[in-house]
Coordinates of C-alpha atoms and ligand atoms in Angstrom, one line a residue:
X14 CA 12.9 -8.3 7.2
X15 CA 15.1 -6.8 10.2
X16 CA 15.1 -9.3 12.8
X17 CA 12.7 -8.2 15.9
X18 CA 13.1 -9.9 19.5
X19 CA 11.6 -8.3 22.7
X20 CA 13.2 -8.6 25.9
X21 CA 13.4 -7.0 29.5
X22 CA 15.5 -3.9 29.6
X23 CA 19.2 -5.2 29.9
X24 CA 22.4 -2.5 28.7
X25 CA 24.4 -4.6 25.7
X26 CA 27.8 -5.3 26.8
X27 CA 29.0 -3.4 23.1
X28 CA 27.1 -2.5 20.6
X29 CA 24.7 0.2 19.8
X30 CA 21.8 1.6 21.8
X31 CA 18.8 3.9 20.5
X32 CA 16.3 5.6 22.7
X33 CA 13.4 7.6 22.2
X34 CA 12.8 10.4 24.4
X35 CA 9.6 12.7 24.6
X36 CA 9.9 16.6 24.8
X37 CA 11.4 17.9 28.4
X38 CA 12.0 14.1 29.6
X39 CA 15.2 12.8 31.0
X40 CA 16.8 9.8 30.5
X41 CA 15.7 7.4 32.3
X42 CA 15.9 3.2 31.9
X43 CA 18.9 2.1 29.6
X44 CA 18.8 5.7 28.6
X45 CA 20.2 6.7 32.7
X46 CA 22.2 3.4 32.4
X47 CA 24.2 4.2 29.5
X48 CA 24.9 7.8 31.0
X49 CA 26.3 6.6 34.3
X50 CA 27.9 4.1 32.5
X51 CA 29.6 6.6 30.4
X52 CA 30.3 9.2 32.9
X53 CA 27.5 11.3 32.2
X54 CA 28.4 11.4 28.1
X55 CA 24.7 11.2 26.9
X56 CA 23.6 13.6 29.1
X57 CA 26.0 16.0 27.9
X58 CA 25.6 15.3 24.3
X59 CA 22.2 16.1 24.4
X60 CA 22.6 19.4 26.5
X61 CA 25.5 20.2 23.6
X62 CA 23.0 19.2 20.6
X63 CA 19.6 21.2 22.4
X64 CA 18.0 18.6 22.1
X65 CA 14.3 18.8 23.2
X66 CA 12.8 15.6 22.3
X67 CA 10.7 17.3 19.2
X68 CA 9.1 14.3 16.9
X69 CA 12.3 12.5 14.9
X70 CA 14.5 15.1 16.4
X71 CA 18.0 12.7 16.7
X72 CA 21.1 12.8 18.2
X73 CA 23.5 10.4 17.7
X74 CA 26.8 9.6 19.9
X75 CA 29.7 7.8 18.6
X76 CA 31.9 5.8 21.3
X77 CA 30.6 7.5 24.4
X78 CA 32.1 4.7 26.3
X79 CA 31.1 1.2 28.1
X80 CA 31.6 -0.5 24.8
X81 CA 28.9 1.7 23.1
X82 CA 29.9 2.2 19.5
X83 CA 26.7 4.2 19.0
X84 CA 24.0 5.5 21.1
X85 CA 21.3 6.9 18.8
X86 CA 18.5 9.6 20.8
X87 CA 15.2 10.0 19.1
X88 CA 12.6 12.7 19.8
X89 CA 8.8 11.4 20.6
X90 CA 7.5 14.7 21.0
X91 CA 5.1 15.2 24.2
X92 CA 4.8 11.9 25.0
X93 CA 1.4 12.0 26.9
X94 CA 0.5 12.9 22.7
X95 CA 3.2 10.3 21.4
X96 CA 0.3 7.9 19.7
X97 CA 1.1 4.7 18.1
X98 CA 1.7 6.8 15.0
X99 CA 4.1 9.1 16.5
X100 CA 5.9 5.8 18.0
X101 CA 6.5 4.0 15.0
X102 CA 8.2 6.9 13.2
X103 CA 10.3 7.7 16.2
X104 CA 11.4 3.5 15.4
X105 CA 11.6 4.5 11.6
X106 CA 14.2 7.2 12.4
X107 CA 15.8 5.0 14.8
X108 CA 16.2 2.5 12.4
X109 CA 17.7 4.8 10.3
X110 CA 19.9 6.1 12.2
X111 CA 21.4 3.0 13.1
X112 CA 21.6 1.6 10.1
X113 CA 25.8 1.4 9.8
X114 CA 25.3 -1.0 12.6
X115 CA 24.9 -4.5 12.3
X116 CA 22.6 -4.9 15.8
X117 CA 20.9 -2.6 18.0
X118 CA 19.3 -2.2 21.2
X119 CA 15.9 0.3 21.4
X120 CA 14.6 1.2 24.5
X121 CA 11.3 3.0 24.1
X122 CA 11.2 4.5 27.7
X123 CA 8.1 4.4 30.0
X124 CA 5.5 3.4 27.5
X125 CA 2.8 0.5 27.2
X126 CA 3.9 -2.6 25.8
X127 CA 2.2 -1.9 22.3
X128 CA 4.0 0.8 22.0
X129 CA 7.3 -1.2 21.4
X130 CA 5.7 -3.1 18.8
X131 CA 4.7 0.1 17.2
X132 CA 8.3 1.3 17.3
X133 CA 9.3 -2.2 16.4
X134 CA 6.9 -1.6 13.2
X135 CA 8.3 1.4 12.5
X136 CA 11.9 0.1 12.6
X137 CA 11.2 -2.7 9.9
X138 CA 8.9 -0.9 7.7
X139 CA 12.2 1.9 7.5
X140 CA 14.5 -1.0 7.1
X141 CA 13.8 -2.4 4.3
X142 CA 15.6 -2.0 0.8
X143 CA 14.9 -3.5 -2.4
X144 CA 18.5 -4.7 -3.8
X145 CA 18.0 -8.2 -5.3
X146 CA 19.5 -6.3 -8.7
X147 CA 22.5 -5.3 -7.2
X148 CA 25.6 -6.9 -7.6
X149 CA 28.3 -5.1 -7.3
X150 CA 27.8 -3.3 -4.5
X151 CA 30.3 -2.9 -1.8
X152 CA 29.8 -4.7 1.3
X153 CA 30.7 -1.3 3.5
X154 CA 28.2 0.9 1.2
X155 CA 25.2 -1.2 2.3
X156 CA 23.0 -0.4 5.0
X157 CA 23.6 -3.4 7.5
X158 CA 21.0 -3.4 10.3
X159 CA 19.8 -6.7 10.6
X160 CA 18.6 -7.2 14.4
X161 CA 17.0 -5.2 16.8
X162 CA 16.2 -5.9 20.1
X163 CA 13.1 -4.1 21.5
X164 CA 13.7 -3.7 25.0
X165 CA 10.3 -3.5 27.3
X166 CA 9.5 -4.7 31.4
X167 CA 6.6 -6.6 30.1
X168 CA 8.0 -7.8 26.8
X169 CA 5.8 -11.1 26.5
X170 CA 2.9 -8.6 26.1
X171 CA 4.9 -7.1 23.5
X172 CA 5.9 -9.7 21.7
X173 CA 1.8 -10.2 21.8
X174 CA 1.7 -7.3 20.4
X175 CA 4.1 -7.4 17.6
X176 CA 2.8 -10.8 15.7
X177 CA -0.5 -9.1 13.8
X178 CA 2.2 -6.1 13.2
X179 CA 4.7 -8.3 11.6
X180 CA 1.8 -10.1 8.9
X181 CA 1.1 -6.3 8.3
X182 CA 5.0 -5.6 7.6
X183 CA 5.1 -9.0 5.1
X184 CA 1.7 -7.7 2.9
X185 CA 3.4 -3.8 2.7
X186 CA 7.4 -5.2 2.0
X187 CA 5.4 -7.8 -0.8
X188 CA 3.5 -4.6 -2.3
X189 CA 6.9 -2.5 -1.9
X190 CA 8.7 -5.5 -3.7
X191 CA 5.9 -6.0 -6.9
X192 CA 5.7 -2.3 -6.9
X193 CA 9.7 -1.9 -7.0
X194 CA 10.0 -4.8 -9.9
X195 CA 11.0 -3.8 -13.3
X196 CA 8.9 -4.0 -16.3
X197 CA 10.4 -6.5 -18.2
X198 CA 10.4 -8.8 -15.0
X199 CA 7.2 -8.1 -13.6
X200 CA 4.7 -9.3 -16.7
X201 CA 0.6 -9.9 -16.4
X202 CA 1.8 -13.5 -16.4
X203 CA 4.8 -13.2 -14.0
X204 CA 2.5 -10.9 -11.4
X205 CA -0.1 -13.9 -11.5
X206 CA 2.3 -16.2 -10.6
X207 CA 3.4 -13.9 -7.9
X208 CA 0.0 -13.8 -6.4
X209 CA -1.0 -18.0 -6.6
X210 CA 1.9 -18.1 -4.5
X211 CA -0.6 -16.2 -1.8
X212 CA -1.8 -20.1 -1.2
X213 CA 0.9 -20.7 0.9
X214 CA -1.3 -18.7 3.5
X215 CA -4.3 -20.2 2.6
X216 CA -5.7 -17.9 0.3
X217 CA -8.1 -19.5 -2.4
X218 CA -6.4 -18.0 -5.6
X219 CA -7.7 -17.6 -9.7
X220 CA -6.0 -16.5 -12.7
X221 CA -7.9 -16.0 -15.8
X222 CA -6.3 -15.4 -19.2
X223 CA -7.3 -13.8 -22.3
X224 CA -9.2 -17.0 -23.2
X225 CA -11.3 -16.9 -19.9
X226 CA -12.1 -12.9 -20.2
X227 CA -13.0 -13.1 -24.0
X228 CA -15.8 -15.6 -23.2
X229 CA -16.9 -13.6 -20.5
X230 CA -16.6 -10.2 -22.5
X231 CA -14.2 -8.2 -21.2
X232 CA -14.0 -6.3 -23.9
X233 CA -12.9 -2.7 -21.8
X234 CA -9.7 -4.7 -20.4
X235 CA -8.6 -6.8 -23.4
X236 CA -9.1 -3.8 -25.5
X237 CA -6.0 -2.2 -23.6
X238 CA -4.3 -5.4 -23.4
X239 CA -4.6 -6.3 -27.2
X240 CA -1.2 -4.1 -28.4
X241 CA 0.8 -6.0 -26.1
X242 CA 3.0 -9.1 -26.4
X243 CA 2.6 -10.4 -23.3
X244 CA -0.7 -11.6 -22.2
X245 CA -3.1 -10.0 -19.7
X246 CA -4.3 -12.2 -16.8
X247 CA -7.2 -11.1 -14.2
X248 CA -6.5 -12.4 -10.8
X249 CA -9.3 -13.8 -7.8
X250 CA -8.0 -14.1 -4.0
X251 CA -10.3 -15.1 -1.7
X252 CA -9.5 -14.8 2.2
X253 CA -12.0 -16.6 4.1
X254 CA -11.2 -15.7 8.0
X255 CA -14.8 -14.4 9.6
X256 CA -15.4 -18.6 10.3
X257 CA -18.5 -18.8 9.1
X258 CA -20.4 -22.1 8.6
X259 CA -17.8 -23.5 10.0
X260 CA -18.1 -21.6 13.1
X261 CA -18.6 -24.6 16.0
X262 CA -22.1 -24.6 17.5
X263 CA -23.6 -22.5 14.9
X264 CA -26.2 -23.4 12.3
X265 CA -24.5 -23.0 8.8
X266 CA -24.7 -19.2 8.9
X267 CA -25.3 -18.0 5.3
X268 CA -21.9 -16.5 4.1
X269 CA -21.6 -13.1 4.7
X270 CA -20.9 -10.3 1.9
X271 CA -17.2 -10.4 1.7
X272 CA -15.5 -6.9 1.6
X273 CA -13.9 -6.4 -1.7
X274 CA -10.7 -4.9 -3.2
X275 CA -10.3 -4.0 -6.9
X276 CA -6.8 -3.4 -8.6
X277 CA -5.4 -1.1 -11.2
X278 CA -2.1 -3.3 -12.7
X279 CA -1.2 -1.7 -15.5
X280 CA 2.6 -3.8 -15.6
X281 CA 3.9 -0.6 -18.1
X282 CA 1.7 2.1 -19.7
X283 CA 3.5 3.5 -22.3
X284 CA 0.0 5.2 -23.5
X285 CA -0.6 3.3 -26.2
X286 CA -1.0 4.7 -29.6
X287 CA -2.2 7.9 -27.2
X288 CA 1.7 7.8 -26.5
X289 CA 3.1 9.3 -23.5
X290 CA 6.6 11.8 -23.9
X291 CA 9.5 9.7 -23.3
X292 CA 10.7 11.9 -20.3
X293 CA 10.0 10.0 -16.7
X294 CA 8.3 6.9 -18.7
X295 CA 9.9 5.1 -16.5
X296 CA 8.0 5.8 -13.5
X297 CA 5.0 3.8 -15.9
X298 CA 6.5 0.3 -14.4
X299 CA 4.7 1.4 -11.4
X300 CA 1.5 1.6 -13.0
X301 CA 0.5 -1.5 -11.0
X302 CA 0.5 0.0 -7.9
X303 CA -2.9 -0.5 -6.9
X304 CA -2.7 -4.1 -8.0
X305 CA 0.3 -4.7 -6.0
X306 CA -1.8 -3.1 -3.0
X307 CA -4.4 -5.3 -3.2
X308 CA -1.7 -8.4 -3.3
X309 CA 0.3 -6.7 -0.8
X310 CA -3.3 -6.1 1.8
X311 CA -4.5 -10.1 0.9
X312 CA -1.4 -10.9 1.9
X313 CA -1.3 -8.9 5.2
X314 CA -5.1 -10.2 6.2
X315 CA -4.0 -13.7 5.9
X316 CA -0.7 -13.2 7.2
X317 CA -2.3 -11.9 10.7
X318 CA -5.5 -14.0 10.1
X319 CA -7.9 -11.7 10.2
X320 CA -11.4 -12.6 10.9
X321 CA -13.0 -11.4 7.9
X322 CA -13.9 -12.5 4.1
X323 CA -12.5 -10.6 1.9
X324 CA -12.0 -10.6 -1.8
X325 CA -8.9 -9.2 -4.3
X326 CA -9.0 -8.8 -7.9
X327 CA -6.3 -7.3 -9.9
X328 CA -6.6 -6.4 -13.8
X329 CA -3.2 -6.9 -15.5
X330 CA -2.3 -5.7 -18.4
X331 CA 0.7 -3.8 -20.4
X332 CA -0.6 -0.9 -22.0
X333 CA 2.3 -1.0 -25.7
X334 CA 1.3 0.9 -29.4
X335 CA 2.2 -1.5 -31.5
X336 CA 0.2 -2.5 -34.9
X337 CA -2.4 -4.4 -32.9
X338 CA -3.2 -1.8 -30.6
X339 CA -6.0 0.0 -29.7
X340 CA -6.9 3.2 -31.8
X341 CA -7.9 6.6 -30.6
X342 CA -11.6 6.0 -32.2
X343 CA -12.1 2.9 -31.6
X344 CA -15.3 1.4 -29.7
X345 CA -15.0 -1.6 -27.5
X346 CA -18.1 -3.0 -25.1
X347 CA -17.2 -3.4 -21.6
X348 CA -18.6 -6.6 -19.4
X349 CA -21.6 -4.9 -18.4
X350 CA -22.2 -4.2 -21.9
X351 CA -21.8 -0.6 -22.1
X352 CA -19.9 0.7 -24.9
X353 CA -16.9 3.2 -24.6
X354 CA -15.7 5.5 -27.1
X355 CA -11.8 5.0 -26.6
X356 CA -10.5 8.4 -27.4
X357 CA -7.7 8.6 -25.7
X358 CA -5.6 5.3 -25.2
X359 CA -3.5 6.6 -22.3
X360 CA -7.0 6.4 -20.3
X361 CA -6.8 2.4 -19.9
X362 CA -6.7 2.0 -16.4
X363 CA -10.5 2.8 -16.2
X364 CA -11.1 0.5 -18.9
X365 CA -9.5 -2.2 -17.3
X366 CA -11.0 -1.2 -14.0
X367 CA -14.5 -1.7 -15.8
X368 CA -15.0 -5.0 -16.0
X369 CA -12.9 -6.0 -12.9
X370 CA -15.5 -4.0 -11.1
X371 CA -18.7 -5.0 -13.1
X372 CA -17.2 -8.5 -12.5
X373 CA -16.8 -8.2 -8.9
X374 CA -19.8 -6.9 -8.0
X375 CA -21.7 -8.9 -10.3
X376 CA -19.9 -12.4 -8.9
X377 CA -19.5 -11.4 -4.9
X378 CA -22.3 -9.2 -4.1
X379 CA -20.1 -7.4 -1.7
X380 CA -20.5 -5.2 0.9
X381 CA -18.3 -2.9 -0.6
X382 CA -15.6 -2.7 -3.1
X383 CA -13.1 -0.1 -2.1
X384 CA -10.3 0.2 -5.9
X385 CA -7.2 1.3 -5.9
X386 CA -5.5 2.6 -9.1
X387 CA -2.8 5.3 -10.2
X388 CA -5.4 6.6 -12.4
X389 CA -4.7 9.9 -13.2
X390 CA -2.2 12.7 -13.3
X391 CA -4.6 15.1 -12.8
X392 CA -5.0 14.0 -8.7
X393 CA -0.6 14.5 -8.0
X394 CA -1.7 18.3 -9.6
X395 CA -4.8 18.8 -7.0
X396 CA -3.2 17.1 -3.9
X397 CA 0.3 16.4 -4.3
X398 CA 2.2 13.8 -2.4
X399 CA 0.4 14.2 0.6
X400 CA -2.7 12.0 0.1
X401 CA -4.9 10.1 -2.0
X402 CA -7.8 11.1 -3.5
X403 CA -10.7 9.5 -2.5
X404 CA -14.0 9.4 -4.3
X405 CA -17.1 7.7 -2.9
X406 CA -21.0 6.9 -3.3
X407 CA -20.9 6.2 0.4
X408 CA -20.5 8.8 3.2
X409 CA -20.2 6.3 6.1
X410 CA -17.5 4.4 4.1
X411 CA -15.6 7.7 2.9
X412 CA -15.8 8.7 6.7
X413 CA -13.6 5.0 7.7
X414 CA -11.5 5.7 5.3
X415 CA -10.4 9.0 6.4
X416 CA -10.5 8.0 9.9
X417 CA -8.2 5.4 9.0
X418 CA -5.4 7.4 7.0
X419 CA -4.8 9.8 10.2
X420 CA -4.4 6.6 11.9
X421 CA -1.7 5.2 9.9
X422 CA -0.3 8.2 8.2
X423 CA -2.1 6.8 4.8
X424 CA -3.8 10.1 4.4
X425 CA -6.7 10.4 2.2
X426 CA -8.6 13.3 1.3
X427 CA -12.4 13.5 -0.2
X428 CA -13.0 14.4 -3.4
X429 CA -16.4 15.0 -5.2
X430 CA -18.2 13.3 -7.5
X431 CA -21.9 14.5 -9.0
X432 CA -23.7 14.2 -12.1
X433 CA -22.5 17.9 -13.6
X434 CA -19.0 15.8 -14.0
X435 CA -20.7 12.4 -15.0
X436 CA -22.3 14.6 -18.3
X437 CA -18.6 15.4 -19.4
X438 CA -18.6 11.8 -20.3
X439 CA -21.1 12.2 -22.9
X440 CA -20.0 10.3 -25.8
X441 CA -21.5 11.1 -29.7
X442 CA -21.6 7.3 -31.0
X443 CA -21.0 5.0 -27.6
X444 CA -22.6 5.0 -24.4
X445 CA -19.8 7.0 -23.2
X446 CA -16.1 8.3 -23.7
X447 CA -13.0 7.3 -21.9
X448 CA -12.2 10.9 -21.4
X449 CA -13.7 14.0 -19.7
X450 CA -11.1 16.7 -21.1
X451 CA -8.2 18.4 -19.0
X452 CA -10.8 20.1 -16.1
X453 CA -11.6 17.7 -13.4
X454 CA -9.3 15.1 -14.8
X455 CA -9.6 13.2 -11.6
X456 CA -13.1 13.7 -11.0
X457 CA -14.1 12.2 -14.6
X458 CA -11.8 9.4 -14.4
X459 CA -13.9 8.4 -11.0
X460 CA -17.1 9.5 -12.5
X461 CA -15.9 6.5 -15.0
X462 CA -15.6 3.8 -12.8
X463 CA -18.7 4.8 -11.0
X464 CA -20.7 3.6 -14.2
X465 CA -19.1 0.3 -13.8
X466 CA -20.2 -0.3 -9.4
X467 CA -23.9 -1.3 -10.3
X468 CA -24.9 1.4 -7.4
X469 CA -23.2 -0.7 -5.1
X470 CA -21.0 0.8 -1.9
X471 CA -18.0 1.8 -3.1
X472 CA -14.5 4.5 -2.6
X473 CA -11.9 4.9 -5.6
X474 CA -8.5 5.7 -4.2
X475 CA -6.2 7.5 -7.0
X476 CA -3.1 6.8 -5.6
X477 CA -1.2 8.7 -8.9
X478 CA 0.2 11.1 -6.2
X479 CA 1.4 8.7 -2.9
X480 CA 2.5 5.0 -4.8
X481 CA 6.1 6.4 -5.4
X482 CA 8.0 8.6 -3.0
X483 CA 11.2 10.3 -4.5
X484 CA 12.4 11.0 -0.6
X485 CA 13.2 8.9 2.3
X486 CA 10.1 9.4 5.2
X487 CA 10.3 8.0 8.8
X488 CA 8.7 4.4 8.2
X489 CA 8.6 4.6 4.3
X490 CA 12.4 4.5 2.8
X491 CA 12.5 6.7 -1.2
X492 CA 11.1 4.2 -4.0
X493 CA 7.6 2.3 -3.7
X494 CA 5.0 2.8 -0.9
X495 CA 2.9 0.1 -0.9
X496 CA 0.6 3.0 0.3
X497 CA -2.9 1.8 1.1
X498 CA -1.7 -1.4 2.7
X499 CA -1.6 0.2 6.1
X500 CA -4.9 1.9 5.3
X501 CA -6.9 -0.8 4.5
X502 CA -6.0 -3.1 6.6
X503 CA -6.9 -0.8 9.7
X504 CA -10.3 0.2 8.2
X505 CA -10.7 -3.8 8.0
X506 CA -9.5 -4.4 11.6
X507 CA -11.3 -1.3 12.8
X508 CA -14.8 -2.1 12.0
X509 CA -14.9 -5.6 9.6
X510 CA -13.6 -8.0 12.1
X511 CA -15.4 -10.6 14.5
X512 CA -14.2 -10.6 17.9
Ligands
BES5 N1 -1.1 5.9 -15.3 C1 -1.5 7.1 -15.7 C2 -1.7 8.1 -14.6 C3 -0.4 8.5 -13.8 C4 0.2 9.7 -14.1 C5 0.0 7.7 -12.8 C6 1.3 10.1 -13.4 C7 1.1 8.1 -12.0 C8 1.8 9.3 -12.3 C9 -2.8 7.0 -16.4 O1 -3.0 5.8 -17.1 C10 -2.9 8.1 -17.4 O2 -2.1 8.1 -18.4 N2 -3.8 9.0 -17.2 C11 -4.0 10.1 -18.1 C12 -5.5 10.3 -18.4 C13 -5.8 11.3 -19.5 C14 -5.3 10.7 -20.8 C15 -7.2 11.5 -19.5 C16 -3.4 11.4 -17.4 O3 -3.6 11.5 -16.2 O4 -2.8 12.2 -18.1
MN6 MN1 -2.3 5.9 -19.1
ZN7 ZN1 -2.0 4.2 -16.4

């Protein structure tokens, strides 16, 4: 991660300098210290450039003078407007645009102290690159930002500021990293490992294998796992941060319904037997986004010790044809014991997503599950890019949700379920299909899972359209997301924690 320190406003005697500036401001703090100290060269460049401060409008100045190599001038918009939003991807696009420099100074202008930790946010969460697979790369090709210095008048309060931010930053750059990981790396067996490592921040972790999930009956997941070499695994974090019986002065409280999190880790989905073109299969390796979510947002909760009890559960499996896969045909009985007519084998993730969630809800009681899965093509055709879809039996829930993607730029948008689409399910030997047909594709898929939730509270998240970005955005650099990291973990803090 970029190194972050806060500290009072002080002009570096070289080095570079980035300021954000809000629309019809002038410079004013080490902004109107670096112009005097350059003879009035910022001021000019930006009368030169027009620039008007609009949101990641930048300017950057080589060599103005005073031993500035760069000085870097990012637009806020209006600032009275300039939310914490706005400020972290004004620190996104400063980061950017300093990243040929090995340090940098960032001077957020008149602004409360959180909002330096929001740009600081911003400035990591751009930052960061996976490269562990590159070798050969020049040492003068690489981006090299590796400190910033956040300056602020009050930057203890900062500082204060920044510390839940930075266990946000570890749980997305751990999603981004899983997410990133290539196939043949990143296993059932190799992801499980990757999350018992989560005990380090005391998270209570359990991996099942086949063994464990055939005596239980998960007969939905193993079906999809049963064409593959490698094993599938199912994996239980538990984050136990609301106190609770152990809560000083209290009598043993009885534990409170954790919130719960639910998975889709397909590690490759070729399709199966159902197999997909061979165009852009590659993208399939990220078919374990929503699993790598749900590591990424365990991660983040315990990272910043949230004071909540919340449960993950990831399905993992690899999704191969091979002459022990599963058939287009075949019929396979799920852990609640419905049967599912499997006629389409590229339609696993609800399968797998079956028994997680029959198992979750069955084992936690919780007051909600909330899953996350790259479920279906059909939601990148109705919303694009832009946001997930989300599907809900829970109005107040589906409201949070929303509420919470403005805030963090996670948009989500509501999508409808109803019993019109649950008939498309209708299957002529099993107790349904695995499949609705091309209309709706999104809508059925959900319609699936919502067979599996027991009538308990509960919001799908088809993340099919926002795990993978193919361009760079202010806080979120081209590759994996780690989208619904931010999300969740402001709907949590929002309205699940004590205190
Ligand atoms: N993992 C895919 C969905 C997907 C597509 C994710 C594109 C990311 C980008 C999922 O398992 C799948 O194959 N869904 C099928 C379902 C169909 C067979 C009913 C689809 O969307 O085509
Ligand atoms: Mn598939
Ligand atoms: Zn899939």
């Amino acid at each position: 991660m970029l190194d972050i320190t806060f500290a009072k406003p002080a002009l570096p005697e070289k080095g570079a300098l980035a300021l954000l500036l809000g629309e019809g401001e002038s410079l004013t703090g080490l902004g109107a210290a670096a112009d005097t100290a350059t003879g009035g060269a910022i001021a000019r460049a930006l009368a030169a450039a027009s620039f008007k401060g609009k949101k990641n409008e930048t300017v950057t100045i080589l060599a103005p003078g005073a031993g500035l190599s760069r000085v870097v001038v990012v637009g806020l918009g209006k600032r009275e407007e300039a939310d914490g939003r706005a400020t972290e991807e004004a620190g996104g696009t400063a980061a950017a645009a300093l990243s040929a420099e090995p340090a940098g100074v960032l001077d957020v202008g008149p602004a409360a102290p959180a909002r330096a930790a929001e740009a600081a946010l911003g400035a990591v969460l751009r930052a960061w690159r996976f490269d562990k697979y590159r070798t050969t790369e020049k040492p003068e090709d690489k981006p090299k930002l590796a400190r910033l210095t956040v300056a602020h008048a009050d930057a203890t309060k900062a500082r204060a500021a920044w510390t839940p931010l930075k266990g946000v930053a570890d749980g997305v750059f751990l999603a981004r990293e899983l997410v990133s990981e290539p196939p043949n790396v990143l296993t059932p067996a190799e992801m499980a490992e990757r999350c018992r490592a989560l005990a380090k921040l005391g998270i209570e972790v359990e991996v099942l294998g086949p063994k464990e999930m055939k005596k239980l009956g998960f007969g939905a997941l193993l079906g999809v796992a049963q064409g593959s070499a490698n094993e599938p695994r199912m994996v239980v974090m538990q984050w136990h941060g609301a106190g609770g019986a152990a809560a000083k002065g209290k009598r043993a409280a009885k534990a409170a319904r954790p919130l719960a999190f639910i998975g889709k880790g397909v590690t490759f989905d070729t399709g199966g037997i159902s197999l997909k073109p061979a165009a852009g299969m590659e993208d399939m390796k990220w078919d374990m986004a929503g699993a790598g979510t749900v590591v990424g947002l365990m991660a983040a909760l315990a990272g910043r010790k949230a004071k909540v009890d919340a449960v993950g559960l990831v399905g993992l499996v690899e999704n191969m044809p091979s002459g022990t896969a599963q058939r287009p045909g075949d019929v396979v009985k799920s852990y609640s014991g419905q049967t599912v007519e499997v006629l389409n084998t590229d339609a696993e993730g609800r399968l797998v997503l079956a028994d997680v969630l029959w198992y979750c809800q069955e084992r936690f009681d919780p007051a909600f599950m909330i899953d996350l899965a790259t479920l279906t093509g059909a939601i990148v055709i109705s919303l694009g890019h832009e946001n997930a879809g989300l599907f809900s039996n829970d109005d107040d829930l589906a409201q949070k949700l929303i509420a919470a993607g403005q805030a963090t730029g996670e948009g989500v948008w509501r999508m409808p379920l109803g019993e019109a689409y649950d008939k498309m399910l209708k299957s002529d030997i099993a107790d349904m299909k695995n499949i609705g047909g091309r209309p709706g594709g999104a809508v059925t898929a959900a319609q699936f899972l919502q067979r599996f939730v027991n009538g308990k509270p509960w919001a799908h998240l088809d993340i099919a359209g926002t795990a993978w970005s193919s361009k760079d955005k202010p806080c979120v650099p081209k590759g994996a997301t780690a989208f619904g990291v931010r999300l969740l973990d402001r709907l949590v803090a929002e309205h699940h924690e004590k205190g």
